[in-house]
Coordinates of C-alpha atoms and ligand atoms in Angstrom, one line a residue:
Chain B
M25 CA -74.1 131.0 282.0
K26 CA -76.8 129.6 284.2
K27 CA -79.4 131.9 285.7
V28 CA -79.0 131.9 289.5
A29 CA -81.5 132.3 292.3
I30 CA -81.3 133.3 296.0
I31 CA -83.6 131.0 297.9
G32 CA -83.4 132.3 301.4
G33 CA -81.2 133.6 304.1
G34 CA -80.8 134.7 307.7
A35 CA -79.2 137.4 309.8
T36 CA -78.3 138.5 313.3
K37 CA -79.6 141.5 315.0
C38 CA -77.1 144.3 314.2
G39 CA -75.5 146.8 316.6
K40 CA -73.2 146.7 319.6
R41 CA -73.6 143.0 320.3
E42 CA -72.6 141.1 323.4
A43 CA -71.3 138.3 321.3
T44 CA -68.0 137.3 319.6
W45 CA -67.2 137.1 315.9
R46 CA -67.8 133.3 315.8
E47 CA -71.0 133.6 317.8
L48 CA -72.3 136.1 315.2
V49 CA -71.5 133.5 312.5
Q50 CA -73.4 130.8 314.4
E51 CA -76.4 133.0 314.9
A52 CA -76.6 134.0 311.3
G53 CA -75.8 130.5 310.1
K54 CA -78.6 129.0 312.2
A55 CA -81.1 131.7 311.0
M56 CA -80.0 131.0 307.4
F57 CA -80.5 127.2 307.6
D58 CA -83.8 127.7 309.6
N59 CA -85.1 129.9 306.7
V60 CA -85.0 127.2 304.0
D61 CA -86.5 123.7 304.1
N62 CA -84.8 120.8 302.3
I63 CA -81.3 122.1 302.7
S64 CA -78.6 121.0 305.2
P65 CA -75.0 122.0 305.7
K66 CA -73.8 118.9 303.9
D67 CA -75.5 120.1 300.7
V68 CA -73.3 123.2 300.5
E69 CA -70.6 122.8 297.9
A70 CA -69.2 126.4 297.8
L71 CA -68.7 128.7 300.7
L72 CA -67.7 132.4 300.2
V73 CA -67.2 134.4 303.4
G74 CA -67.4 138.2 303.1
A75 CA -65.2 139.7 305.8
A76 CA -63.4 143.0 305.5
Q77 CA -60.9 143.0 308.4
P78 CA -61.1 140.0 310.7
E79 CA -57.3 140.1 311.1
R80 CA -57.6 143.6 312.5
F81 CA -60.9 143.4 314.5
V82 CA -60.6 139.9 316.0
F83 CA -57.0 139.0 315.1
Q84 CA -58.0 136.0 313.0
V85 CA -57.3 135.1 309.4
H86 CA -58.2 132.0 307.4
V87 CA -61.8 132.6 308.5
A88 CA -63.8 130.8 305.8
P89 CA -62.8 127.4 307.3
M90 CA -63.9 128.6 310.7
V91 CA -67.3 129.5 309.4
A92 CA -67.5 126.1 307.7
E93 CA -66.5 124.3 310.9
H94 CA -69.0 126.1 313.1
L95 CA -71.9 125.5 310.7
G96 CA -71.0 121.9 309.8
I97 CA -70.3 122.8 306.2
T98 CA -67.7 120.7 304.3
P99 CA -67.3 122.4 300.9
T100 CA -66.1 120.2 298.1
K101 CA -65.9 122.8 295.3
V102 CA -64.9 126.3 296.5
I103 CA -64.1 127.8 299.9
A104 CA -62.6 131.3 300.3
T105 CA -62.8 134.6 302.1
T106 CA -63.6 137.7 300.0
E107 CA -62.3 141.1 300.9
L108 CA -63.4 144.3 299.2
M109 CA -63.6 146.4 302.3
C110 CA -67.2 147.8 302.6
A111 CA -68.2 145.7 299.6
S112 CA -66.7 142.4 300.9
G113 CA -70.2 140.9 301.3
Q114 CA -71.1 141.7 297.7
A115 CA -67.8 140.2 296.6
A116 CA -69.0 137.0 298.4
I117 CA -72.3 137.1 296.6
R118 CA -70.6 137.7 293.2
Y119 CA -68.3 134.8 293.6
A120 CA -71.0 132.5 294.9
W121 CA -73.1 133.6 291.9
A122 CA -70.1 132.8 289.5
C123 CA -69.8 129.3 291.1
I124 CA -73.4 128.5 290.4
A125 CA -73.7 130.3 287.0
S126 CA -70.6 128.4 285.7
G127 CA -72.0 125.0 286.8
M128 CA -69.1 124.5 289.2
A129 CA -71.4 124.1 292.2
D130 CA -75.1 123.4 292.8
V131 CA -75.5 125.0 296.2
A132 CA -73.4 127.9 297.4
V133 CA -73.5 130.0 300.6
A134 CA -72.4 133.7 300.7
L135 CA -72.1 134.6 304.4
G136 CA -70.8 138.0 305.5
V137 CA -69.7 139.0 309.0
E138 CA -67.9 141.7 310.9
K139 CA -67.3 142.2 314.6
M140 CA -66.3 145.9 314.9
F141 CA -66.8 146.8 318.5
M142 CA -63.4 146.6 320.3
P143 CA -62.6 147.4 323.9
D144 CA -60.6 150.5 322.7
M145 CA -62.5 152.2 319.9
A146 CA -59.4 154.1 318.8
E147 CA -58.1 150.7 317.7
A148 CA -61.2 150.2 315.6
Q149 CA -60.7 153.6 314.1
T150 CA -57.1 152.7 313.3
N151 CA -58.4 149.7 311.3
M152 CA -60.3 152.2 309.1
T153 CA -57.1 154.1 308.3
C154 CA -55.5 151.3 306.2
V155 CA -58.5 151.3 303.8
L156 CA -57.2 154.1 301.6
D157 CA -53.5 154.0 300.5
R158 CA -52.1 153.7 304.0
E159 CA -48.6 155.1 303.3
W160 CA -49.7 158.2 301.4
D161 CA -53.3 158.9 302.5
G162 CA -53.9 156.9 305.7
V163 CA -50.7 158.4 307.2
N164 CA -52.5 161.7 307.2
A165 CA -55.3 160.2 309.3
M166 CA -57.4 159.9 306.1
S167 CA -60.0 157.4 307.3
A168 CA -63.5 157.4 305.9
P169 CA -65.0 160.4 307.8
P170 CA -62.3 162.9 306.6
F171 CA -62.4 161.6 303.0
F172 CA -66.2 161.8 302.8
A173 CA -66.2 165.1 304.7
M174 CA -64.0 166.6 302.0
T175 CA -66.2 165.0 299.3
A176 CA -69.2 166.7 301.0
Q177 CA -67.4 170.0 301.2
R178 CA -66.6 170.0 297.5
H179 CA -70.2 169.0 296.6
M180 CA -71.5 171.9 298.8
H181 CA -68.9 174.3 297.2
E182 CA -69.6 173.3 293.6
F183 CA -73.4 172.6 293.6
G184 CA -74.7 174.5 296.6
T185 CA -75.7 171.4 298.5
T186 CA -76.6 172.2 302.1
K187 CA -76.1 170.4 305.4
E188 CA -79.9 170.4 305.8
Q189 CA -80.3 168.5 302.6
M190 CA -77.6 166.0 303.6
A191 CA -79.4 165.6 307.0
L192 CA -82.6 164.6 305.2
V193 CA -80.9 161.4 304.1
S194 CA -80.3 160.5 307.7
V195 CA -83.9 161.4 308.6
K196 CA -85.3 159.2 305.9
N197 CA -83.2 156.2 306.6
H198 CA -83.6 156.3 310.3
H199 CA -87.4 156.6 309.7
Y200 CA -87.3 153.3 307.8
S201 CA -85.0 151.6 310.2
T202 CA -87.4 152.1 313.0
M203 CA -89.5 149.5 311.2
N204 CA -86.7 147.0 310.8
P205 CA -86.4 144.8 313.8
I206 CA -82.7 143.9 313.2
A207 CA -81.6 147.5 312.6
Q208 CA -78.9 149.0 314.9
F209 CA -80.8 152.3 315.3
Q210 CA -84.5 152.2 316.1
K211 CA -85.2 155.9 316.8
E212 CA -86.4 158.6 314.4
V213 CA -84.0 161.6 314.0
T214 CA -84.9 165.1 312.8
V215 CA -82.8 167.6 310.7
E216 CA -82.1 169.6 313.9
K217 CA -81.0 166.4 315.8
V218 CA -78.6 165.6 312.9
L219 CA -77.1 169.1 312.9
Q220 CA -76.8 169.1 316.6
S221 CA -75.1 165.7 316.9
L222 CA -71.4 165.5 317.7
M223 CA -69.2 167.1 315.0
I224 CA -67.0 164.3 313.7
S225 CA -65.2 165.8 310.7
P226 CA -66.8 169.0 309.4
P227 CA -69.2 169.2 307.6
L228 CA -70.1 165.7 308.8
N229 CA -71.9 165.3 312.2
L230 CA -72.3 161.9 313.9
F231 CA -75.7 161.3 312.3
D232 CA -74.3 161.9 308.9
C233 CA -72.1 158.8 309.4
S234 CA -73.0 155.1 309.5
G235 CA -72.2 153.3 312.7
I236 CA -69.6 150.9 314.0
T237 CA -71.6 147.7 313.9
D238 CA -71.4 144.0 314.8
G239 CA -73.5 141.7 312.6
A240 CA -73.6 138.7 310.3
A241 CA -75.9 137.4 307.5
G242 CA -75.9 134.6 305.0
V243 CA -77.8 133.6 301.9
F244 CA -78.1 130.5 299.7
L245 CA -77.5 130.6 295.9
V246 CA -78.7 127.7 293.6
P247 CA -79.4 127.4 289.8
A248 CA -82.7 129.0 289.0
E249 CA -83.9 125.7 287.6
D250 CA -83.6 124.2 291.0
A251 CA -85.0 127.1 293.0
K252 CA -88.6 125.9 293.3
K253 CA -87.3 122.7 295.0
Y254 CA -86.5 124.9 298.0
T255 CA -89.1 127.7 298.0
D256 CA -92.1 129.1 296.1
T257 CA -90.6 132.6 296.3
P258 CA -87.0 132.8 295.2
M259 CA -85.4 135.9 293.8
Y260 CA -83.2 135.9 290.8
I261 CA -79.9 137.6 289.9
I262 CA -80.6 139.3 286.5
G263 CA -77.7 141.7 286.2
S264 CA -74.6 143.2 287.7
G265 CA -72.0 145.9 287.2
Q266 CA -68.7 146.6 289.0
A267 CA -66.1 149.3 288.2
S268 CA -62.9 150.6 289.8
I269 CA -60.8 153.6 288.9
G270 CA -57.7 154.6 290.8
N271 CA -57.0 154.2 294.5
A272 CA -54.9 157.0 296.0
V273 CA -56.7 160.4 296.2
N274 CA -54.6 161.8 293.3
N275 CA -55.7 159.0 291.0
L276 CA -59.5 159.1 291.4
A277 CA -61.6 160.0 288.4
S278 CA -63.2 162.8 290.3
I279 CA -64.0 163.8 293.9
T280 CA -67.5 165.1 293.3
E281 CA -68.7 162.7 290.5
W282 CA -68.5 159.0 291.0
V283 CA -67.5 157.9 287.5
P284 CA -67.0 154.2 288.4
L285 CA -70.6 154.2 289.7
K286 CA -71.9 155.6 286.5
L287 CA -70.0 152.8 284.6
A288 CA -71.4 150.1 287.0
V289 CA -74.9 151.4 286.6
K290 CA -74.6 151.3 282.8
E291 CA -73.3 147.8 282.9
A292 CA -75.9 146.6 285.4
L293 CA -78.8 148.0 283.3
R294 CA -77.3 146.5 280.1
T295 CA -76.9 143.0 281.6
A296 CA -80.3 143.1 283.2
K297 CA -81.9 144.4 280.0
I298 CA -83.8 147.1 281.9
S299 CA -83.9 150.9 282.1
V300 CA -83.3 152.8 285.3
N301 CA -87.0 153.5 285.4
D302 CA -87.8 149.8 285.9
I303 CA -86.1 149.8 289.3
D304 CA -88.6 149.7 292.1
I305 CA -86.2 149.4 295.1
A306 CA -82.7 150.8 295.4
E307 CA -80.6 149.7 298.4
L308 CA -77.8 152.2 298.1
H309 CA -74.6 152.5 300.1
D310 CA -75.3 155.4 302.4
C311 CA -72.1 155.1 304.4
F312 CA -72.4 158.9 304.8
T313 CA -75.3 161.2 303.9
I314 CA -73.4 162.8 301.1
S315 CA -73.0 159.4 299.5
E316 CA -76.7 158.8 298.9
L317 CA -77.1 162.3 297.3
M318 CA -74.3 161.5 294.9
E319 CA -75.8 158.1 294.1
Y320 CA -79.2 159.6 293.1
E321 CA -77.1 161.7 290.6
A322 CA -75.0 158.8 289.3
F323 CA -78.0 156.6 288.7
G324 CA -79.6 159.5 286.7
W325 CA -82.7 159.9 288.9
C326 CA -81.8 163.5 289.0
A327 CA -79.4 165.9 287.3
K328 CA -75.7 166.2 288.5
G329 CA -75.6 168.4 291.6
K330 CA -79.3 168.1 292.3
G331 CA -79.2 165.3 294.8
G332 CA -80.1 167.6 297.6
K333 CA -83.1 169.0 295.8
F334 CA -84.2 165.4 294.9
I335 CA -84.6 164.5 298.6
E336 CA -86.1 167.9 299.5
D337 CA -88.8 167.0 297.0
G338 CA -89.4 163.6 298.7
E339 CA -88.4 161.7 295.6
P340 CA -86.3 158.9 297.2
Y341 CA -89.1 157.9 299.6
I342 CA -91.5 155.0 299.1
G343 CA -94.2 156.5 296.7
G344 CA -91.7 159.0 295.2
K345 CA -89.7 158.5 292.0
I346 CA -87.6 155.7 293.5
A347 CA -87.7 154.0 296.9
V348 CA -84.2 154.3 298.2
N349 CA -83.1 152.3 301.3
P350 CA -86.5 151.2 302.6
R351 CA -84.4 148.8 304.7
G352 CA -83.1 151.8 306.7
G353 CA -79.8 151.9 304.9
L354 CA -76.4 151.8 306.5
L355 CA -77.3 154.9 308.4
G356 CA -80.2 153.3 310.1
C357 CA -79.2 149.6 310.1
G358 CA -75.5 150.0 310.9
H359 CA -72.7 148.9 308.6
P360 CA -71.1 145.6 309.7
L361 CA -68.7 145.8 306.6
G362 CA -68.7 142.2 305.4
A363 CA -72.3 141.6 306.2
T364 CA -73.9 144.7 304.7
A365 CA -74.4 143.5 301.1
I366 CA -75.9 140.2 302.4
L367 CA -78.3 142.1 304.7
Q368 CA -79.3 144.2 301.7
S369 CA -80.0 141.1 299.6
I370 CA -82.1 139.4 302.4
D371 CA -84.2 142.6 302.9
I372 CA -84.9 142.7 299.1
L373 CA -85.9 139.1 299.2
Q374 CA -88.3 139.9 302.1
Q375 CA -89.6 142.9 300.2
F376 CA -90.4 140.6 297.2
R377 CA -92.1 138.2 299.6
G378 CA -94.1 140.9 301.3
E379 CA -92.5 140.0 304.7
V380 CA -91.4 143.5 305.8
S381 CA -93.6 145.7 307.9
R382 CA -96.3 147.7 306.1
G383 CA -94.7 151.1 306.7
R384 CA -91.6 150.3 304.7
R385 CA -93.1 147.9 302.2
V386 CA -92.7 148.7 298.5
K387 CA -95.9 147.3 297.0
G388 CA -95.7 145.4 293.8
A389 CA -91.9 145.6 293.7
E390 CA -90.5 143.5 290.9
I391 CA -86.9 144.7 290.4
A392 CA -84.3 145.9 292.9
V393 CA -80.7 147.0 292.9
A394 CA -78.2 146.6 295.7
H395 CA -75.2 148.9 295.6
N396 CA -72.0 149.0 297.7
L397 CA -69.1 151.4 297.4
S398 CA -65.7 150.8 298.9
G399 CA -62.4 152.6 299.6
A400 CA -62.3 156.2 298.4
A401 CA -65.5 155.5 296.5
N402 CA -63.1 154.3 293.8
V403 CA -64.9 150.9 293.5
H404 CA -68.6 150.6 293.0
S405 CA -70.4 147.2 293.0
L406 CA -74.0 146.6 291.9
M407 CA -76.3 143.6 291.8
V408 CA -79.8 143.6 290.1
Y409 CA -82.4 141.3 291.6
S410 CA -85.9 140.4 290.3
R411 CA -88.9 138.8 291.9
G412 CA -90.0 136.8 288.9
Chain U
M28 CA -60.2 117.7 343.3
G29 CA -59.2 120.4 345.7
N30 CA -55.6 120.8 344.4
I31 CA -56.2 122.7 341.1
E32 CA -53.5 125.4 340.8
F33 CA -54.4 129.0 340.2
E34 CA -51.6 131.4 339.1
K35 CA -51.6 135.0 338.1
I36 CA -49.4 135.6 335.0
K37 CA -48.0 138.8 333.7
R38 CA -47.6 140.3 330.2
P39 CA -45.3 143.2 329.3
E40 CA -46.8 146.6 330.5
N41 CA -45.4 148.4 327.5
I42 CA -44.9 147.2 324.0
K43 CA -42.9 149.1 321.4
L44 CA -45.1 150.5 318.7
P45 CA -45.3 147.6 316.3
H46 CA -44.5 148.2 312.6
M47 CA -48.0 147.2 311.6
L48 CA -49.4 150.1 313.6
D49 CA -46.8 152.6 312.3
F50 CA -48.4 154.7 309.6
Y51 CA -45.2 156.2 308.3
P52 CA -43.5 154.3 305.5
L53 CA -40.0 152.7 305.8
E54 CA -37.8 154.9 303.8
D55 CA -34.2 153.6 303.7
E56 CA -32.6 151.9 300.7
K57 CA -32.8 148.5 302.3
S58 CA -36.6 148.8 302.6
T59 CA -37.8 150.6 299.4
R60 CA -36.7 151.5 295.9
I61 CA -38.1 155.0 296.3
S62 CA -35.8 156.1 299.1
Q63 CA -34.8 159.0 296.9
F64 CA -38.2 160.6 297.7
F65 CA -37.3 160.8 301.3
K66 CA -33.7 161.9 300.7
N67 CA -35.2 164.8 298.6
L68 CA -37.7 165.5 301.4
K69 CA -34.8 165.8 303.9
E70 CA -33.5 168.6 301.6
G71 CA -36.8 170.4 301.7
R72 CA -37.9 169.2 298.2
L73 CA -41.2 167.5 297.5
T74 CA -40.7 165.3 294.5
T75 CA -42.2 162.4 292.6
T76 CA -41.4 160.1 289.7
K77 CA -42.2 161.1 286.0
C78 CA -42.1 158.7 283.1
K79 CA -39.4 159.4 280.6
E80 CA -41.2 157.5 277.9
C81 CA -44.7 158.9 278.0
G82 CA -44.4 161.8 280.3
N83 CA -46.9 160.6 283.0
L84 CA -46.5 162.3 286.4
L85 CA -47.0 159.5 288.9
W86 CA -48.2 159.8 292.5
P87 CA -47.4 158.1 294.8
P88 CA -43.8 157.7 293.5
R89 CA -43.3 154.4 291.6
I90 CA -40.7 152.1 290.0
I91 CA -42.8 151.5 286.9
C92 CA -45.1 153.8 284.9
S93 CA -48.8 152.7 285.3
G94 CA -49.4 154.5 281.9
C95 CA -47.0 152.6 279.7
L96 CA -45.2 150.1 282.1
S97 CA -41.8 151.6 281.3
D98 CA -39.3 151.5 284.1
K99 CA -37.4 154.6 282.9
L100 CA -38.6 157.1 285.5
E101 CA -37.0 160.4 286.7
W102 CA -37.4 162.5 289.9
V103 CA -39.1 165.8 289.4
D104 CA -39.8 168.7 291.8
L105 CA -43.4 169.5 292.6
G106 CA -42.6 172.9 294.1
V107 CA -43.2 173.9 297.7
E108 CA -46.5 175.9 297.4
G109 CA -49.9 174.3 296.9
E110 CA -53.5 175.3 296.9
L111 CA -56.2 173.9 299.1
Y112 CA -58.8 171.9 297.1
A113 CA -60.7 170.6 300.1
F114 CA -60.1 170.3 303.9
T115 CA -61.6 169.1 307.1
E116 CA -60.7 168.7 310.7
M117 CA -60.4 165.5 312.7
K118 CA -62.5 166.4 315.8
A119 CA -63.6 163.0 317.0
G120 CA -62.9 159.3 316.4
P121 CA -59.1 159.5 315.8
P122 CA -57.1 156.4 315.2
L123 CA -54.4 155.3 317.6
G124 CA -51.3 157.3 317.3
F125 CA -53.3 160.4 316.3
V126 CA -55.3 160.8 319.6
Q127 CA -52.8 163.3 321.1
D128 CA -53.0 165.6 318.1
V129 CA -56.9 166.1 318.0
P130 CA -58.1 168.4 316.7
F131 CA -56.0 168.7 313.5
C132 CA -56.8 169.6 309.9
I133 CA -56.4 167.4 306.9
G134 CA -56.6 168.6 303.3
M135 CA -56.4 167.7 299.6
I136 CA -53.8 170.0 298.1
K137 CA -53.2 170.8 294.4
I138 CA -49.5 171.0 293.9
G139 CA -47.3 170.5 290.8
G140 CA -50.2 169.0 288.8
L141 CA -51.2 166.5 291.5
L142 CA -53.9 166.3 294.1
I143 CA -52.4 164.9 297.3
S144 CA -53.7 164.5 300.8
A145 CA -51.7 165.9 303.8
R146 CA -52.0 167.3 307.3
I147 CA -52.4 171.1 307.5
D148 CA -50.6 172.3 310.6
D149 CA -51.1 175.5 312.7
A150 CA -54.7 175.9 311.5
R151 CA -58.3 175.3 312.7
Y152 CA -61.1 174.4 310.3
E153 CA -62.7 177.9 310.7
D154 CA -59.5 179.6 309.5
L155 CA -59.1 177.8 306.2
K156 CA -60.6 178.6 302.8
I157 CA -60.9 176.6 299.6
R158 CA -58.1 177.8 297.1
E159 CA -56.0 179.1 300.0
K160 CA -52.3 178.8 299.4
V161 CA -50.4 176.5 301.7
K162 CA -46.7 175.8 302.0
L163 CA -44.7 172.6 302.4
K164 CA -43.5 171.7 305.9
I165 CA -41.4 168.7 306.8
V166 CA -41.9 166.7 310.0
E167 CA -39.2 164.4 311.4
L168 CA -39.9 161.3 313.6
E169 CA -37.8 160.3 316.6
D170 CA -36.0 157.7 314.5
G171 CA -35.0 160.2 311.8
R172 CA -37.7 159.3 309.2
V173 CA -39.4 162.3 307.6
F174 CA -42.8 163.1 306.1
Y175 CA -44.5 166.1 304.5
R176 CA -47.2 168.3 305.8
F177 CA -48.4 171.8 304.8
R178 CA -49.1 175.0 306.8
R179 CA -50.8 178.3 306.1
I180 CA -48.8 181.0 304.5
G181 CA -50.6 183.9 306.0
Ligands
ZN502 ZN1 -45.1 155.9 280.9

């Protein structure tokens, strides 16, 4: 297997955008090509498009050829859309990586996109109800907020986690997103503000939930041996892990412990030949505040059930035990499903290059992980990136 | 250049709820091989499939066992009383088709060795408690299809 590098990328501003799906693709595509010298659309041999629900949000399928058409790409090796709901963008990165690592292609693009704002937001919410098993869980209105609300309720019940501790995740990630110019949310929040925000699905308030977001982003992948032809500062894929257990609520390994994440972490560390203490930046999937607390636990940065205490002690801040979501996370940046993992990877690349603003820069960072969960947290996907 | 035609066109004002936005499964024999589940439900029985080879209790109901891949399955009763494992209330952001019901409670219920999700009727979030007993309730749609919910016993 060849070592693979990410040599650059570009993204749109995220949020409620006055732009269509295909315009988001064009904005991200232009930003992506503008970011790397010596590469043109005609060089791209493999195109993987991460898109979770274009058939629902914009009533369009067969979207990878549309992306290719709008960016002047004419793939000769691989073209496909990748769907893994909230991890669709990471699926695109993973398959683009496999295309390069296997020697099948020499230049691959992973581009993620989601247009989630619709004229009637109840329709957008409907789309989120076919993510879990639609006939047996979705039918009960089990979209993401109720599922994660019950996860939070059980975590509070079993481990004494508090709403204030959960709110601290939102406070931290909104703090970092104020320094991220493409983030959806640019304002600080306080614990009080989180607790007073609209109750969505108790115990989750609005600011415990990541947003509905429009956005797109793309990156280039090439063999590591070619990377310096394009940039002095590539980043490398050094490991990965991905695990899935069950799907319907009855068949999950556990509600309060994400066993597939523990497996994915173990595999990611094994393949990258690192220990968890070698990680300098963790871009974790904070779709809800409770998620990030459970992720501290699954990575082993703190004991099971102690995620709340971990953030109370300031440990997931820059300068603490591990810098978690210095990008601003999904809570601060928004969560344009298919684009999220690509946005994470671009921000990590910019961290390695020292291009992010000082207030959220992780100095001397060498190794980063990017994590996405999807569905009923039954699937966890992890990439490990390194600067050198 | 002045004779370009402009015409207003009409689309139907009401469209029948399309199947793709209907959350409830099709349940007749022509549509599914687990129609027995819904027949049992019409009799007030919550059932599922159990593997005769390895004994696995399967949910949702299946036509093969995901444990041993046998297709020798039988229908077993799960009982009509369950225990609340977790619950929440849909207060904001409901999907289409649920808007008129807001607020309503949703739970994960331990019943007959399973953990299943279901609507909890006749309750507000503040009323419910973890481990509270709940009882099976059947709802019937306009077209005769049925589905299960739960309600408080007290
Ligand atoms: Zn079996």
